[in-house]
Amino acid sequence: EKDKIIETLEQKIKNQYTVIERLQEKGAAEREAVNIETSSAPGLTLCVNEVIKQIEMMEGVLSQGEVTESDKLIMNVCLRTSKVELRRILSAQQSSSSAPPGLAEKEKPPVVKGESFDLGTKKISPGSEGDEKEADKEKEKAEKEKEEKEKAEKEKAEKEKAEK
């Protein structure tokens, strides 16, 4: 009976990762298509729409009430995708605004400095770009370790429940 429970849990976890991988692959293919035409207005519109879609997905996850570990994984994917799209919009805007210097100054959006908010696992603070790639790698590594620990704890808890 314990083995069946463990197998079921493992299958559920594998299914969640498969869903996330498919989302990432689909996103990568869409972004590749967007890359070709990013600097044009339609390309930027696609980027903005992608960010909106990711935010709506996160709202959907949050509206379900209780947020599970798999929901957090999905939300992390949404956040990363949104960040990539927003950076793409900024870089396209900067490359296109290298027209006459007078105009470029007026068109640049103000840098938003705000409070960072915590979404359970990952902190996002607007206006920070610097060494994010390094930090992202470290965060991902830490997140993976944390997830593995949580999985082990959950499995242990399930085993104990099954024993009782």
PDB file of N, CA and C in Angstrom, residues 119-155:
ATOM      1  N   LEU A 119       6.706  36.178  -3.104  1.00  0.00           N
ATOM      2  CA  LEU A 119       5.662  35.303  -3.631  1.00  0.00           C
ATOM      3  C   LEU A 119       5.882  33.885  -3.122  1.00  0.00           C
ATOM      4  N   GLY A 120       6.241  33.778  -1.865  1.00  0.00           N
ATOM      5  CA  GLY A 120       6.445  32.446  -1.295  1.00  0.00           C
ATOM      6  C   GLY A 120       7.882  32.005  -1.412  1.00  0.00           C
ATOM      7  N   THR A 121       8.413  31.905  -2.655  1.00  0.00           N
ATOM      8  CA  THR A 121       9.763  31.372  -2.793  1.00  0.00           C
ATOM      9  C   THR A 121      10.739  32.385  -3.358  1.00  0.00           C
ATOM     10  N   LYS A 122      10.258  33.312  -4.171  1.00  0.00           N
ATOM     11  CA  LYS A 122      11.202  34.159  -4.897  1.00  0.00           C
ATOM     12  C   LYS A 122      10.867  35.621  -4.694  1.00  0.00           C
ATOM     13  N   LYS A 123      11.868  36.427  -4.390  1.00  0.00           N
ATOM     14  CA  LYS A 123      11.633  37.865  -4.240  1.00  0.00           C
ATOM     15  C   LYS A 123      11.896  38.560  -5.557  1.00  0.00           C
ATOM     16  N   ILE A 124      11.021  39.503  -5.866  1.00  0.00           N
ATOM     17  CA  ILE A 124      11.174  40.272  -7.090  1.00  0.00           C
ATOM     18  C   ILE A 124      11.216  41.733  -6.687  1.00  0.00           C
ATOM     19  N   SER A 125      12.273  42.415  -7.069  1.00  0.00           N
ATOM     20  CA  SER A 125      12.302  43.841  -6.785  1.00  0.00           C
ATOM     21  C   SER A 125      12.483  44.595  -8.094  1.00  0.00           C
ATOM     22  N   PRO A 126      11.545  45.491  -8.391  1.00  0.00           N
ATOM     23  CA  PRO A 126      11.643  46.234  -9.642  1.00  0.00           C
ATOM     24  C   PRO A 126      12.862  47.137  -9.652  1.00  0.00           C
ATOM     25  N   GLY A 127      13.400  47.373 -10.815  1.00  0.00           N
ATOM     26  CA  GLY A 127      14.519  48.300 -10.951  1.00  0.00           C
ATOM     27  C   GLY A 127      15.883  47.681 -10.721  1.00  0.00           C
ATOM     28  N   SER A 128      15.959  46.364 -10.489  1.00  0.00           N
ATOM     29  CA  SER A 128      17.273  45.754 -10.281  1.00  0.00           C
ATOM     30  C   SER A 128      17.612  44.899 -11.485  1.00  0.00           C
ATOM     31  N   GLU A 129      18.786  45.121 -12.099  1.00  0.00           N
ATOM     32  CA  GLU A 129      19.161  44.308 -13.243  1.00  0.00           C
ATOM     33  C   GLU A 129      20.536  43.692 -13.095  1.00  0.00           C
ATOM     34  N   GLY A 130      21.507  44.463 -12.698  1.00  0.00           N
ATOM     35  CA  GLY A 130      22.910  44.077 -12.531  1.00  0.00           C
ATOM     36  C   GLY A 130      23.300  42.636 -12.703  1.00  0.00           C
ATOM     37  N   ASP A 131      23.580  41.964 -11.596  1.00  0.00           N
ATOM     38  CA  ASP A 131      24.087  40.584 -11.646  1.00  0.00           C
ATOM     39  C   ASP A 131      22.952  39.585 -11.507  1.00  0.00           C
ATOM     40  N   GLU A 132      21.808  39.884 -12.141  1.00  0.00           N
ATOM     41  CA  GLU A 132      20.647  39.017 -11.957  1.00  0.00           C
ATOM     42  C   GLU A 132      20.859  37.617 -12.481  1.00  0.00           C
ATOM     43  N   LYS A 133      21.601  37.487 -13.592  1.00  0.00           N
ATOM     44  CA  LYS A 133      21.780  36.149 -14.159  1.00  0.00           C
ATOM     45  C   LYS A 133      22.488  35.239 -13.161  1.00  0.00           C
ATOM     46  N   GLU A 134      23.546  35.776 -12.536  1.00  0.00           N
ATOM     47  CA  GLU A 134      24.260  35.002 -11.520  1.00  0.00           C
ATOM     48  C   GLU A 134      23.323  34.681 -10.359  1.00  0.00           C
ATOM     49  N   ALA A 135      22.617  35.717  -9.913  1.00  0.00           N
ATOM     50  CA  ALA A 135      21.714  35.553  -8.777  1.00  0.00           C
ATOM     51  C   ALA A 135      20.616  34.554  -9.114  1.00  0.00           C
ATOM     52  N   ASP A 136      20.094  34.634 -10.358  1.00  0.00           N
ATOM     53  CA  ASP A 136      19.047  33.706 -10.788  1.00  0.00           C
ATOM     54  C   ASP A 136      19.532  32.268 -10.726  1.00  0.00           C
ATOM     55  N   LYS A 137      20.778  32.040 -11.185  1.00  0.00           N
ATOM     56  CA  LYS A 137      21.321  30.679 -11.161  1.00  0.00           C
ATOM     57  C   LYS A 137      21.400  30.166  -9.727  1.00  0.00           C
ATOM     58  N   GLU A 138      21.882  31.045  -8.847  1.00  0.00           N
ATOM     59  CA  GLU A 138      22.003  30.643  -7.446  1.00  0.00           C
ATOM     60  C   GLU A 138      20.630  30.379  -6.831  1.00  0.00           C
ATOM     61  N   LYS A 139      19.665  31.266  -7.167  1.00  0.00           N
ATOM     62  CA  LYS A 139      18.311  31.102  -6.633  1.00  0.00           C
ATOM     63  C   LYS A 139      17.713  29.787  -7.118  1.00  0.00           C
ATOM     64  N   GLU A 140      17.887  29.511  -8.420  1.00  0.00           N
ATOM     65  CA  GLU A 140      17.338  28.274  -8.979  1.00  0.00           C
ATOM     66  C   GLU A 140      17.932  27.058  -8.276  1.00  0.00           C
ATOM     67  N   LYS A 141      19.240  27.117  -8.055  1.00  0.00           N
ATOM     68  CA  LYS A 141      19.923  26.016  -7.371  1.00  0.00           C
ATOM     69  C   LYS A 141      19.338  25.845  -5.964  1.00  0.00           C
ATOM     70  N   ALA A 142      19.192  26.968  -5.252  1.00  0.00           N
ATOM     71  CA  ALA A 142      18.643  26.930  -3.898  1.00  0.00           C
ATOM     72  C   ALA A 142      17.199  26.426  -3.918  1.00  0.00           C
ATOM     73  N   GLU A 143      16.432  26.889  -4.925  1.00  0.00           N
ATOM     74  CA  GLU A 143      15.043  26.451  -5.026  1.00  0.00           C
ATOM     75  C   GLU A 143      14.963  24.947  -5.255  1.00  0.00           C
ATOM     76  N   LYS A 144      15.826  24.442  -6.149  1.00  0.00           N
ATOM     77  CA  LYS A 144      15.808  23.004  -6.440  1.00  0.00           C
ATOM     78  C   LYS A 144      16.116  22.204  -5.179  1.00  0.00           C
ATOM     79  N   GLU A 145      17.141  22.666  -4.437  1.00  0.00           N
ATOM     80  CA  GLU A 145      17.493  21.976  -3.198  1.00  0.00           C
ATOM     81  C   GLU A 145      16.337  22.002  -2.209  1.00  0.00           C
ATOM     82  N   LYS A 146      15.706  23.176  -2.120  1.00  0.00           N
ATOM     83  CA  LYS A 146      14.580  23.340  -1.198  1.00  0.00           C
ATOM     84  C   LYS A 146      13.430  22.408  -1.606  1.00  0.00           C
ATOM     85  N   GLU A 147      13.146  22.372  -2.926  1.00  0.00           N
ATOM     86  CA  GLU A 147      12.066  21.520  -3.420  1.00  0.00           C
ATOM     87  C   GLU A 147      12.358  20.056  -3.128  1.00  0.00           C
ATOM     88  N   GLU A 148      13.620  19.646  -3.326  1.00  0.00           N
ATOM     89  CA  GLU A 148      13.983  18.253  -3.063  1.00  0.00           C
ATOM     90  C   GLU A 148      13.788  17.916  -1.589  1.00  0.00           C
ATOM     91  N   LYS A 149      14.189  18.849  -0.703  1.00  0.00           N
ATOM     92  CA  LYS A 149      14.007  18.630   0.729  1.00  0.00           C
ATOM     93  C   LYS A 149      12.521  18.494   1.054  1.00  0.00           C
ATOM     94  N   GLU A 150      11.711  19.432   0.468  1.00  0.00           N
ATOM     95  CA  GLU A 150      10.277  19.404   0.742  1.00  0.00           C
ATOM     96  C   GLU A 150       9.647  18.104   0.248  1.00  0.00           C
ATOM     97  N   LYS A 151      10.095  17.644  -0.937  1.00  0.00           N
ATOM     98  CA  LYS A 151       9.570  16.385  -1.477  1.00  0.00           C
ATOM     99  C   LYS A 151       9.884  15.244  -0.522  1.00  0.00           C
ATOM    100  N   ALA A 152      11.131  15.208  -0.053  1.00  0.00           N
ATOM    101  CA  ALA A 152      11.548  14.150   0.862  1.00  0.00           C
ATOM    102  C   ALA A 152      10.711  14.193   2.141  1.00  0.00           C
ATOM    103  N   GLU A 153      10.493  15.419   2.652  1.00  0.00           N
ATOM    104  CA  GLU A 153       9.695  15.562   3.873  1.00  0.00           C
ATOM    105  C   GLU A 153       8.263  15.102   3.640  1.00  0.00           C
ATOM    106  N   LYS A 154       7.692  15.502   2.466  1.00  0.00           N
ATOM    107  CA  LYS A 154       6.317  15.100   2.163  1.00  0.00           C
ATOM    108  C   LYS A 154       6.202  13.587   2.065  1.00  0.00           C
ATOM    109  N   GLU A 155       7.165  12.978   1.373  1.00  0.00           N
ATOM    110  CA  GLU A 155       7.133  11.526   1.223  1.00  0.00           C
ATOM    111  C   GLU A 155       7.239  10.847   2.589  1.00  0.00           C
TER     112      GLU A 155
END
